[in-house]
mmCIF file of C-alpha atoms and ligand atoms in Angstrom:
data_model
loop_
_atom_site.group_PDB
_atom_site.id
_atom_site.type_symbol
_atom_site.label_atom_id
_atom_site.label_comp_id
_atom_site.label_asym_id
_atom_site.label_seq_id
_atom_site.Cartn_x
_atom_site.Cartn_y
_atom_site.Cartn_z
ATOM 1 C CA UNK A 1 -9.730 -29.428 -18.755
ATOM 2 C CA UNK A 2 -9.144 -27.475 -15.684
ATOM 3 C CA UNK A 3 -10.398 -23.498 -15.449
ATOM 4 C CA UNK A 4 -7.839 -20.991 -16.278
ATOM 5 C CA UNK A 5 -7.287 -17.665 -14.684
ATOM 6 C CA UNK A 6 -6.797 -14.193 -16.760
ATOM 7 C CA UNK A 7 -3.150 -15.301 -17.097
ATOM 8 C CA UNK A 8 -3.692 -19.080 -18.494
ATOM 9 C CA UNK A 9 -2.766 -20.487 -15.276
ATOM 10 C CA UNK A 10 -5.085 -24.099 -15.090
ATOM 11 C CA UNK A 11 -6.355 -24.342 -11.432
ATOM 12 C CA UNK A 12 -5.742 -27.736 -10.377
ATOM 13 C CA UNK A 13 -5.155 -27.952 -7.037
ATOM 14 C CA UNK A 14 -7.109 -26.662 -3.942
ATOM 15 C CA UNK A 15 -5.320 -26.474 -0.564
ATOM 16 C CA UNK A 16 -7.875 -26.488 1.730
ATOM 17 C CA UNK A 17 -7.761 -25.536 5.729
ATOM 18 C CA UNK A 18 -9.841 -27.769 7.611
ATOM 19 C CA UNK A 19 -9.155 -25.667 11.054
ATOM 20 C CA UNK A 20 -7.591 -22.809 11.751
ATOM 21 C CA UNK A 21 -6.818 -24.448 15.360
ATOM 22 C CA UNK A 22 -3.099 -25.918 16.172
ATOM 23 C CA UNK A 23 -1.252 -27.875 18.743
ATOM 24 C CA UNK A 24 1.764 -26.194 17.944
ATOM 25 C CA UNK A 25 3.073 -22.427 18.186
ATOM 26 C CA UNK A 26 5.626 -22.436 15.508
ATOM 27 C CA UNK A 27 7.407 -19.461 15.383
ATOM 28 C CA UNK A 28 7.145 -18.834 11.666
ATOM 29 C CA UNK A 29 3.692 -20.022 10.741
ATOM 30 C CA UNK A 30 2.075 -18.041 8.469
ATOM 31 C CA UNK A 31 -1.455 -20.021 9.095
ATOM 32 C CA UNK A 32 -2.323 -20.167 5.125
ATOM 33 C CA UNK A 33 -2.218 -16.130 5.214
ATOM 34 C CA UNK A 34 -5.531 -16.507 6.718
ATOM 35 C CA UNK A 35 -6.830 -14.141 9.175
ATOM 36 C CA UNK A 36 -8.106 -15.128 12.246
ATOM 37 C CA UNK A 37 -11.439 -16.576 12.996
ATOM 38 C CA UNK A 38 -11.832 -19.550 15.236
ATOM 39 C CA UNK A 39 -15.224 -19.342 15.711
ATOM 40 C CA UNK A 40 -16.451 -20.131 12.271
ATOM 41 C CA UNK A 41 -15.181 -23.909 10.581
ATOM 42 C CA UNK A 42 -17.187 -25.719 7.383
ATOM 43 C CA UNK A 43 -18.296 -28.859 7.957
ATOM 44 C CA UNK A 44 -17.220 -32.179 6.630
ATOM 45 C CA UNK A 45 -20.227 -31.529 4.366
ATOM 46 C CA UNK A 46 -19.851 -28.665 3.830
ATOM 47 C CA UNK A 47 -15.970 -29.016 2.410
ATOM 48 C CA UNK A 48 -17.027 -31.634 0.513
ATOM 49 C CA UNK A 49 -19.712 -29.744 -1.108
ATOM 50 C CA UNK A 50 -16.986 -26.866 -2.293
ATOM 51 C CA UNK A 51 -14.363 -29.452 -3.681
ATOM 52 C CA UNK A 52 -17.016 -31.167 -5.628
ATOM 53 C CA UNK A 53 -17.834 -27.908 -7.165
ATOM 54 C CA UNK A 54 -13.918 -27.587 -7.960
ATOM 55 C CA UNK A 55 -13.863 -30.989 -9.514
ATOM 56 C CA UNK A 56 -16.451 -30.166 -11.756
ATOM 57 C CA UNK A 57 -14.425 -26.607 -12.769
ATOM 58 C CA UNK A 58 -11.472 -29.520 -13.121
ATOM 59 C CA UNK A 59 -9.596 -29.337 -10.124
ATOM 60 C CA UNK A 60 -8.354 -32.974 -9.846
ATOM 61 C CA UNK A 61 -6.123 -32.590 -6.796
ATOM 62 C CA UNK A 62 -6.736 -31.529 -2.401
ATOM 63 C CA UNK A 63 -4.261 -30.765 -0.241
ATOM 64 C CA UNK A 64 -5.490 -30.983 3.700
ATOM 65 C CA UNK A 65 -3.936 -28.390 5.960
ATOM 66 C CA UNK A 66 -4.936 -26.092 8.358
ATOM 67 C CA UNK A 67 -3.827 -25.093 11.663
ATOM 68 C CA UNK A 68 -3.365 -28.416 12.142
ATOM 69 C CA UNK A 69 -5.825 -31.130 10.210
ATOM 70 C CA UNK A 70 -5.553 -33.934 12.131
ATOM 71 C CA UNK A 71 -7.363 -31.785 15.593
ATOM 72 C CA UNK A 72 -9.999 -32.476 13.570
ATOM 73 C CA UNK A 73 -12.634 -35.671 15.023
ATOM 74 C CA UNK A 74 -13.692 -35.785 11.637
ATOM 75 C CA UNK A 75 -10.862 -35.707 9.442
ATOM 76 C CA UNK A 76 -10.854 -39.495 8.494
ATOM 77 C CA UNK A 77 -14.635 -38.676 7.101
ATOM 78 C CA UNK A 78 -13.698 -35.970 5.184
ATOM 79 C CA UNK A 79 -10.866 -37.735 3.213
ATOM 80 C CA UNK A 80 -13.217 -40.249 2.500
ATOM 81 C CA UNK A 81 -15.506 -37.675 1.401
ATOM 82 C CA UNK A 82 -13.362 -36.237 -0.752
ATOM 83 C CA UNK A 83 -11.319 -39.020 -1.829
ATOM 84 C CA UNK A 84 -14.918 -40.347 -3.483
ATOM 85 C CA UNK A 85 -15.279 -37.021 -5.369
ATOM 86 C CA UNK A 86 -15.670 -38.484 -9.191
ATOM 87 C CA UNK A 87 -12.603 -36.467 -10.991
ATOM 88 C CA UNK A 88 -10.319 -35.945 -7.678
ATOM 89 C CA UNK A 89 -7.063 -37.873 -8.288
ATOM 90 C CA UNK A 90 -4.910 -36.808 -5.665
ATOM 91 C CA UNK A 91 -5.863 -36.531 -1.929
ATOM 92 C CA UNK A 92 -2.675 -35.297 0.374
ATOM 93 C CA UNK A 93 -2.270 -33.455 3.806
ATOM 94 C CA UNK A 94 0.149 -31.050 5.310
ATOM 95 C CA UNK A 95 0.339 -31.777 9.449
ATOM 96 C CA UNK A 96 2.566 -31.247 11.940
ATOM 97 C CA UNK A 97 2.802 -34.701 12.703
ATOM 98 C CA UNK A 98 2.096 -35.287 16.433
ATOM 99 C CA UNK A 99 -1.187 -37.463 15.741
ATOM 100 C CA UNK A 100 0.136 -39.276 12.600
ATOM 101 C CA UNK A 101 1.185 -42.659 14.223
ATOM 102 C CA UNK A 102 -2.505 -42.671 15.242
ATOM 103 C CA UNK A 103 -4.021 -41.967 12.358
ATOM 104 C CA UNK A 104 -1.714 -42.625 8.960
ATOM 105 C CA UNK A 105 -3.700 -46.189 8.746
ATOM 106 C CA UNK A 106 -7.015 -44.974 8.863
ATOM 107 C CA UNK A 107 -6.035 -41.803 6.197
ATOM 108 C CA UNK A 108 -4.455 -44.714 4.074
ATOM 109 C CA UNK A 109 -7.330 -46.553 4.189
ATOM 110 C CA UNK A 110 -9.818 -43.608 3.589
ATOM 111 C CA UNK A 111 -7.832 -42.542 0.485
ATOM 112 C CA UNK A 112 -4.957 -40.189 1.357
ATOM 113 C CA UNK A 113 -2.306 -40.972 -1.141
ATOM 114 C CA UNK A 114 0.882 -38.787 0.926
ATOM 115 C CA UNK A 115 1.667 -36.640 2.943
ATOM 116 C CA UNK A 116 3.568 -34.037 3.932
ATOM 117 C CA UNK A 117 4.990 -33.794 7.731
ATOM 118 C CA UNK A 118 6.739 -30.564 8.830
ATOM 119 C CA UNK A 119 10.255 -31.909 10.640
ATOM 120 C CA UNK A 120 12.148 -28.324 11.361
ATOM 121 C CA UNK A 121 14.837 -30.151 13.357
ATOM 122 C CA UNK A 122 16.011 -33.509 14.485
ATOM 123 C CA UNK A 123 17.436 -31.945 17.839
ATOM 124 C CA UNK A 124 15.045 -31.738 20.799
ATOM 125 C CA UNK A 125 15.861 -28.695 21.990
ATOM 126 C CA UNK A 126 15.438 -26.624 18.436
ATOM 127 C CA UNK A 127 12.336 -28.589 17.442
ATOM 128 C CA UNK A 128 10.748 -27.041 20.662
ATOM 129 C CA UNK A 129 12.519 -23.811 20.282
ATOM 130 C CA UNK A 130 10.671 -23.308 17.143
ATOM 131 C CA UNK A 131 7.580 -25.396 17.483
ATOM 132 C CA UNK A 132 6.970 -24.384 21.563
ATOM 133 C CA UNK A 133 6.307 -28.454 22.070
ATOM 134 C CA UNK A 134 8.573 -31.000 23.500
ATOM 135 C CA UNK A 135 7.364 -33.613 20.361
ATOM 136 C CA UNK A 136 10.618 -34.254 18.017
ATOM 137 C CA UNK A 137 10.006 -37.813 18.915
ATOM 138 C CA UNK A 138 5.989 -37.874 17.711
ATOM 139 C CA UNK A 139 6.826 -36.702 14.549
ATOM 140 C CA UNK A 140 9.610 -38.795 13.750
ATOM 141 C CA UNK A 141 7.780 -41.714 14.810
ATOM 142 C CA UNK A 142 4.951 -40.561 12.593
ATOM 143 C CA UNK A 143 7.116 -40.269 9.950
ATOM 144 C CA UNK A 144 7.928 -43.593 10.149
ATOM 145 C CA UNK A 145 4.431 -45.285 10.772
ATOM 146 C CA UNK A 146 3.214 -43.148 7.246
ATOM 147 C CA UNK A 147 5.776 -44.579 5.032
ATOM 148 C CA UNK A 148 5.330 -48.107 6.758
ATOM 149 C CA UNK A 149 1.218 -48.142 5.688
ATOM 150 C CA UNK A 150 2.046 -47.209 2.036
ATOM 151 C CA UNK A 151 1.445 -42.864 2.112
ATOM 152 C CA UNK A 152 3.483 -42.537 -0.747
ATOM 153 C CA UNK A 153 5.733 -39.911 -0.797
ATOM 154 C CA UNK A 154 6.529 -38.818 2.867
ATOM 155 C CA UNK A 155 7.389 -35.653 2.438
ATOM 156 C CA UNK A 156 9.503 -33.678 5.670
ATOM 157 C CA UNK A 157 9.082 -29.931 5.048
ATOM 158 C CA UNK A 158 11.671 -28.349 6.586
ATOM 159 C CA UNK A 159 11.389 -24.040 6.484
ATOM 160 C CA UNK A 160 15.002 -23.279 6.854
ATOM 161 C CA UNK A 161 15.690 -20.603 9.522
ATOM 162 C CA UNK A 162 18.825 -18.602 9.371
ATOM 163 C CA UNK A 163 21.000 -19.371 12.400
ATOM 164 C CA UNK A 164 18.498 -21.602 13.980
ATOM 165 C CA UNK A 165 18.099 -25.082 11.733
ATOM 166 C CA UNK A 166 19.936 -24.312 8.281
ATOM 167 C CA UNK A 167 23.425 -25.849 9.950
ATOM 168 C CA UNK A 168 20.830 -29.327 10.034
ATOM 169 C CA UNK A 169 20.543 -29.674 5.977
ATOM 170 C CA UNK A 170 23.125 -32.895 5.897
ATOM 171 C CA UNK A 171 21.885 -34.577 8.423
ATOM 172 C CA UNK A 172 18.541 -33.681 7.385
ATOM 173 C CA UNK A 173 19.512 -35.737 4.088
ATOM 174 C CA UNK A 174 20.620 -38.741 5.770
ATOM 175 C CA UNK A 175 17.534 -38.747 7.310
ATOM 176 C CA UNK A 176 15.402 -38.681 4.553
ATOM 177 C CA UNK A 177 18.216 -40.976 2.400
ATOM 178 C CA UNK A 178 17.755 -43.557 5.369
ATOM 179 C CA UNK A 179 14.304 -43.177 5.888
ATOM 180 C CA UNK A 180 13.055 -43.088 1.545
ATOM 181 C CA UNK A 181 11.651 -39.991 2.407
ATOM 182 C CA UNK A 182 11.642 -36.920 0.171
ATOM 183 C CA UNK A 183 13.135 -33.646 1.619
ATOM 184 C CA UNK A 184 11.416 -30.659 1.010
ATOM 185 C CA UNK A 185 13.593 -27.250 1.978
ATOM 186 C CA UNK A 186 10.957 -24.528 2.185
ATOM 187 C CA UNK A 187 12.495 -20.563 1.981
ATOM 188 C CA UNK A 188 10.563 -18.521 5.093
ATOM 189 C CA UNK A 189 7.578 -16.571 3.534
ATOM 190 C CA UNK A 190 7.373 -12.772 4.712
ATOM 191 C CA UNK A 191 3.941 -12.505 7.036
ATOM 192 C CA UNK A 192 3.410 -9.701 8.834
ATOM 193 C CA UNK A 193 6.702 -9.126 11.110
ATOM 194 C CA UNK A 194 9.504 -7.783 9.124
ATOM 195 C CA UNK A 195 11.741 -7.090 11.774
ATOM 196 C CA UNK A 196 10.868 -11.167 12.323
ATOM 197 C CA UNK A 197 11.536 -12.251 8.779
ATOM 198 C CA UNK A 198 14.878 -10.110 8.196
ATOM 199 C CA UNK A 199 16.231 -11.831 11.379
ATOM 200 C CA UNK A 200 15.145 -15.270 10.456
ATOM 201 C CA UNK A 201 15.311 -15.860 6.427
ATOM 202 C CA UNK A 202 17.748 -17.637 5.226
ATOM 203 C CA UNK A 203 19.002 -17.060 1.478
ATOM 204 C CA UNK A 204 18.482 -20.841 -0.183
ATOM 205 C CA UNK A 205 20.441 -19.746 -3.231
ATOM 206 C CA UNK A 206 23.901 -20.842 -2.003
ATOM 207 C CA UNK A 207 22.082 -24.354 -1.178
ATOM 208 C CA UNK A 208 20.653 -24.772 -4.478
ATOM 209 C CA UNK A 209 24.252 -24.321 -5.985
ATOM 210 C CA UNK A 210 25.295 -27.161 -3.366
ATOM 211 C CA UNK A 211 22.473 -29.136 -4.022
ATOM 212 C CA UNK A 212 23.278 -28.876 -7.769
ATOM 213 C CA UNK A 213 27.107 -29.987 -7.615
ATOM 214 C CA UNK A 214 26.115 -33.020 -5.789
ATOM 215 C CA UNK A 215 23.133 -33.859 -7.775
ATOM 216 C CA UNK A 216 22.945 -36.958 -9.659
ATOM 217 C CA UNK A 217 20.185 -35.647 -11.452
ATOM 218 C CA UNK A 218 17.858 -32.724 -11.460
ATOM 219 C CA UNK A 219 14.142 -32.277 -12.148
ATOM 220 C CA UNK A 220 12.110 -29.412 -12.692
ATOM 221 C CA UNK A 221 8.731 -30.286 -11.808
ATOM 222 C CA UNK A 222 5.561 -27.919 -12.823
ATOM 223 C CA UNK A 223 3.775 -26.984 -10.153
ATOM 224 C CA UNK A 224 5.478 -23.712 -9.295
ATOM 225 C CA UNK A 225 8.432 -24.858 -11.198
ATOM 226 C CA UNK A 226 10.226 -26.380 -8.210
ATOM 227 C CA UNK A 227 13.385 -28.311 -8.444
ATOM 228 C CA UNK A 228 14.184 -31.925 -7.397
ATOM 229 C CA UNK A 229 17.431 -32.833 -6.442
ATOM 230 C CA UNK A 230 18.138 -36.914 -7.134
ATOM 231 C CA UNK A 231 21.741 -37.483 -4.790
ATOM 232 C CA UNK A 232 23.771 -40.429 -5.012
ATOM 233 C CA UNK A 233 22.403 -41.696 -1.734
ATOM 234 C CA UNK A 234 18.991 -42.376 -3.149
ATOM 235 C CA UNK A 235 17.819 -38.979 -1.324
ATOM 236 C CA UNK A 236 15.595 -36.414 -2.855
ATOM 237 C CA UNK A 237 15.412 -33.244 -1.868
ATOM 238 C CA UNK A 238 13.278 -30.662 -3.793
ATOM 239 C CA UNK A 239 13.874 -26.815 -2.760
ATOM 240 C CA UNK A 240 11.034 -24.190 -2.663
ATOM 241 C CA UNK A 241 11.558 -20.627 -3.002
ATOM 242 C CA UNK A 242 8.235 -18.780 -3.651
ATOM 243 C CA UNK A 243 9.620 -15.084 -2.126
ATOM 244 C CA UNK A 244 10.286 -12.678 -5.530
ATOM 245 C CA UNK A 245 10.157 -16.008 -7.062
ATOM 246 C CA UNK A 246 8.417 -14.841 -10.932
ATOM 247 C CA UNK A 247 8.733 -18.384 -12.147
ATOM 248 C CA UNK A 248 6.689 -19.201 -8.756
ATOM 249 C CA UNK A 249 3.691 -17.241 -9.289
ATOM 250 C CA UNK A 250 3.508 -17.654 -12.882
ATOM 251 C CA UNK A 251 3.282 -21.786 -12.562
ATOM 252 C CA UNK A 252 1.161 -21.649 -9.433
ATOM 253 C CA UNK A 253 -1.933 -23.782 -9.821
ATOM 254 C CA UNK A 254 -3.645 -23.712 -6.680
ATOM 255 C CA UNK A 255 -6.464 -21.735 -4.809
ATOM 256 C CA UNK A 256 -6.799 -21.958 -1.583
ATOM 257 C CA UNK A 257 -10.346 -22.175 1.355
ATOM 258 C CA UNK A 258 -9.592 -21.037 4.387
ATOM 259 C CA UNK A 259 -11.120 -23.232 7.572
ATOM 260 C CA UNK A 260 -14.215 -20.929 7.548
ATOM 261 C CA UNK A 261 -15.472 -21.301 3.924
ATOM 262 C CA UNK A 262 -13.768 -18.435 1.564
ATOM 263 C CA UNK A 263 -11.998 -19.057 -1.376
ATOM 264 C CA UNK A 264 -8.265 -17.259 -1.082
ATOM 265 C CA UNK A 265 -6.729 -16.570 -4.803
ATOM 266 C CA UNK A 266 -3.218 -15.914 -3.419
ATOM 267 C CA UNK A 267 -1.463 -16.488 -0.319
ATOM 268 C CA UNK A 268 -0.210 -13.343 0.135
ATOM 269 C CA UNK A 269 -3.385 -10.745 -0.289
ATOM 270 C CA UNK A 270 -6.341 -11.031 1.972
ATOM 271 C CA UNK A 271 -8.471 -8.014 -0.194
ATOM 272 C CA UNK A 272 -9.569 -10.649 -2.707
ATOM 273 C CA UNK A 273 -11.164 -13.603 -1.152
ATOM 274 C CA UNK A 274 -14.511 -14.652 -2.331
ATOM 275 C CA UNK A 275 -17.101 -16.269 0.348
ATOM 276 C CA UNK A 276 -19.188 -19.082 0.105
ATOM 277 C CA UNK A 277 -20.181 -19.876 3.063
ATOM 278 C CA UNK A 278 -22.385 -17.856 3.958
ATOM 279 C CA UNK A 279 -24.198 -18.115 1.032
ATOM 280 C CA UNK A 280 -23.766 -21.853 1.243
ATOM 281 C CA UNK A 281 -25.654 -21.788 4.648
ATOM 282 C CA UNK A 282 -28.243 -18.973 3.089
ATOM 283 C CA UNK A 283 -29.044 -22.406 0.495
ATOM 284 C CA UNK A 284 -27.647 -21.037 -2.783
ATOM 285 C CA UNK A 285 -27.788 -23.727 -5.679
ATOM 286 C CA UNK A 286 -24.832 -24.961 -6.734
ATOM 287 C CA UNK A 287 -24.822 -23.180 -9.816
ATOM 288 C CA UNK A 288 -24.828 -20.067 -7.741
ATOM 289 C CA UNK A 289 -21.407 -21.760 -6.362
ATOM 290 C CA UNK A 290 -20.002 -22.383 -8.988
ATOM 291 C CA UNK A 291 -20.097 -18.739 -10.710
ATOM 292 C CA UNK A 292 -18.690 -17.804 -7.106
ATOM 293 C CA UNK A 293 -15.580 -20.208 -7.533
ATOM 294 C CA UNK A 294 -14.880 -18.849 -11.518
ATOM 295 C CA UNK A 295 -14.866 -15.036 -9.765
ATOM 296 C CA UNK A 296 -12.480 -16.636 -7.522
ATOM 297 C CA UNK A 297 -10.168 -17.890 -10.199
ATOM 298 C CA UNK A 298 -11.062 -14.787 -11.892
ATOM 299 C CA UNK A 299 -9.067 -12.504 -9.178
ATOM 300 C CA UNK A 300 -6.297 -14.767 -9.180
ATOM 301 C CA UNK A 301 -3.343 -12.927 -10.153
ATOM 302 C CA UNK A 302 0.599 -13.487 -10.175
ATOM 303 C CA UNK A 303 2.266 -11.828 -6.928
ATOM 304 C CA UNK A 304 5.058 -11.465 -7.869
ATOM 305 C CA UNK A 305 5.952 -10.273 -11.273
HETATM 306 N N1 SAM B 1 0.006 -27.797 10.700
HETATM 307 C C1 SAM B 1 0.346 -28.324 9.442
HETATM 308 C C2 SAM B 1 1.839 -28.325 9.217
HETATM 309 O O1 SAM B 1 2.566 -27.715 10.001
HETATM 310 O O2 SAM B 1 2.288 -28.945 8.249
HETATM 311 C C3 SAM B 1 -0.368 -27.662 8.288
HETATM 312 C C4 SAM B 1 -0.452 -26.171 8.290
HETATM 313 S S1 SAM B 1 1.068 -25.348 7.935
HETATM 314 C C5 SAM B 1 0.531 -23.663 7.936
HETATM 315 C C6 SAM B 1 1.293 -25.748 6.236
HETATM 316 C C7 SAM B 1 2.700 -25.602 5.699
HETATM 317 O O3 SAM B 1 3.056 -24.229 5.703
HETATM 318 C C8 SAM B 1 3.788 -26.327 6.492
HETATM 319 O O4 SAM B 1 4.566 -27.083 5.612
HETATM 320 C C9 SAM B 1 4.606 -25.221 7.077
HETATM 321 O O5 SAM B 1 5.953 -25.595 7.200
HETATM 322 C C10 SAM B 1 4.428 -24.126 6.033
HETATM 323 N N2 SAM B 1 4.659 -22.774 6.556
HETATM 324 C C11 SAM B 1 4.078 -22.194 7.618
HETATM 325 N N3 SAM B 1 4.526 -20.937 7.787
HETATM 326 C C12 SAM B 1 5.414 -20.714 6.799
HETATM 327 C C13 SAM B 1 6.215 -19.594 6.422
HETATM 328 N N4 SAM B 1 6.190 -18.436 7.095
HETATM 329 N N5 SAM B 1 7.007 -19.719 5.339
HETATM 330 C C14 SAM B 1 7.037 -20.885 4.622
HETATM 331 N N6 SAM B 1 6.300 -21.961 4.922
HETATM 332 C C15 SAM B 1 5.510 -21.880 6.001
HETATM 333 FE FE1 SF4 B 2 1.488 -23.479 11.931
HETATM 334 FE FE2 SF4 B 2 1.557 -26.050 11.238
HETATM 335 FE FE3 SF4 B 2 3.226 -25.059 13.109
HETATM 336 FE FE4 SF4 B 2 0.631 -25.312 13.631
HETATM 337 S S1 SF4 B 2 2.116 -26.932 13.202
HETATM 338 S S2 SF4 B 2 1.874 -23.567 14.142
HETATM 339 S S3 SF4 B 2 -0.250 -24.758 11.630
HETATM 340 S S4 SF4 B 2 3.187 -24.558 10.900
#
């Protein structure tokens, strides 16, 4: 049985940021809602330390993420190390994609089950408008290599951008349709610049109504209570709209570590987050830990309500 927090929500899922370091310079990137610090990162031990001590609270699923995961030499070691956790069922990553063709085999083979690619446009010239990188082609052919060793699903997380890639959602489709990928349509979270976010979000109401007409079927999965969108080309598409989203926050099941060892209760507040490592590298039992993850969960509250 997984830990609950004040408001009965099970924590079962830890999203954890291996690096706060990227490749990319995507305009919208909200870096996990973690504030800067590059010059502290947990070790592969060290990570694998703090999700066995979520295991045994029963957290039975790790997403990878970061900055960007695979910058890290050692990020085929720590999937294995976490992938052997006794109780952890699920192993995925979020990455931008550029490295995947590289390493999807080796993540396969160390125990990633799927994984998650961000794809914010099939045209050149967007994709590097919004990512700063000239590397459309990388991530497609990434794409492609993950579902081809078995990661199972591909996910292409696409954070739709008024006036800039929401005009792309068909072909988007066909991708995924023609690819057996799953779509994932992610509404821009708010971070920091509003002047930024009133130019750029785009409303995904008016999709979901499309989405719905066309819809062979429709599933309402759990986590967050997002919705999946069977079409009659075999495509899936699931839409996620977390901003004054109540259903959102009061299904969310994950807590997040930030890349330099503190446990983050909600993406968007930075005055709650518990530390452990520093007392990790002062040589606190795991016991100690462990109390320090429950006050975590503890101070996890709904965001919006
Ligand atoms: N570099 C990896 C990547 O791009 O997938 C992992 C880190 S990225 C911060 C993790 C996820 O957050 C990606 O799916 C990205 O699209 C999403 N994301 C980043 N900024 C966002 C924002 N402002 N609103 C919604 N989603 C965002
Ligand atoms: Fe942020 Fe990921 Fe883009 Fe890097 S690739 S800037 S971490 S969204």
């Amino acid at each position: 049985m997984a830990i609950k927090d004040p408001f009965g929500r099970a924590v079962e899922n830890i999203r954890v940021s291996v690096t706060q370091r990227c490749n990319f310079s995507c305009i919208y990137c909200h870096r996990e809602g973690q504030t800067p610090n590059y010059g502290v990162e947990m070790s592969a031990g060290e990570i694998e330390r703090i999700v066995r001590l979520a295991a045994s609270l029963g957290v039975d699923s790790v997403k990878l993420t970061g900055g960007e995961p695979l910058l890290r030499s050692d990020i085929i070691d720590i999937t294995r190390g976490i992938s052997s956790i006794s109780g952890v069922k699920d192993v995925s990553m979020t990455t931008n994609g550029f490295l995947l063709t590289q390493y999807a085999e080796q993540l396969k083979e160390a125990g990633l089950s799927r994984v998650n690619v961000s794809l914010v446009s099939l045209k050149p010239e967007r994709f590097r408008f919004i990512t700063g990188i000239n590397a459309h082609k990388n991530v497609i052919d990434g794409i492609i290599r993950a579902v081809e060793v078995g990661l199972n699903p591909v996910k292409a997380n696409v954070v739709l951008l008024k006036n800039v890639n929401d005009d792309e959602v068909g072909e988007l489709i066909d991708f995924a349709g023609s690819h057996s990928i799953v779509l994932q349509i992610i509404e821009l979270e708010k971070f920091g610049n509003e002047i930024f976010y009133d130019q750029y979000h785009a409303d995904l109401s008016s999709l979901e109504k499309e989405l719905e007409g066309k819809a062979s079927k429709i599933i309402v999965r759990r986590m967050q209570h997002r919705k999946k969108y069977i079409l009659d080309n075999g495509a899936e598409v699931e839409v996620v709209k977390p901003m004054h989203n109540t259903e959102f926050c009061l299904h969310c099941n994950r807590i997040r570590l930030t890349s330099d060892g503190r446990l983050k209760p909600c993406l968007f507040r930075n005055d709650n987050l518990v530390d452990l490592l520093e007392p990790m590298r002062r040589g606190v039992s795991d016991e100690y830990l462990k109390n320090l993850f429950i006050e975590a969960v503890m101070r996890r509250k709904p965001y919006f309500i």
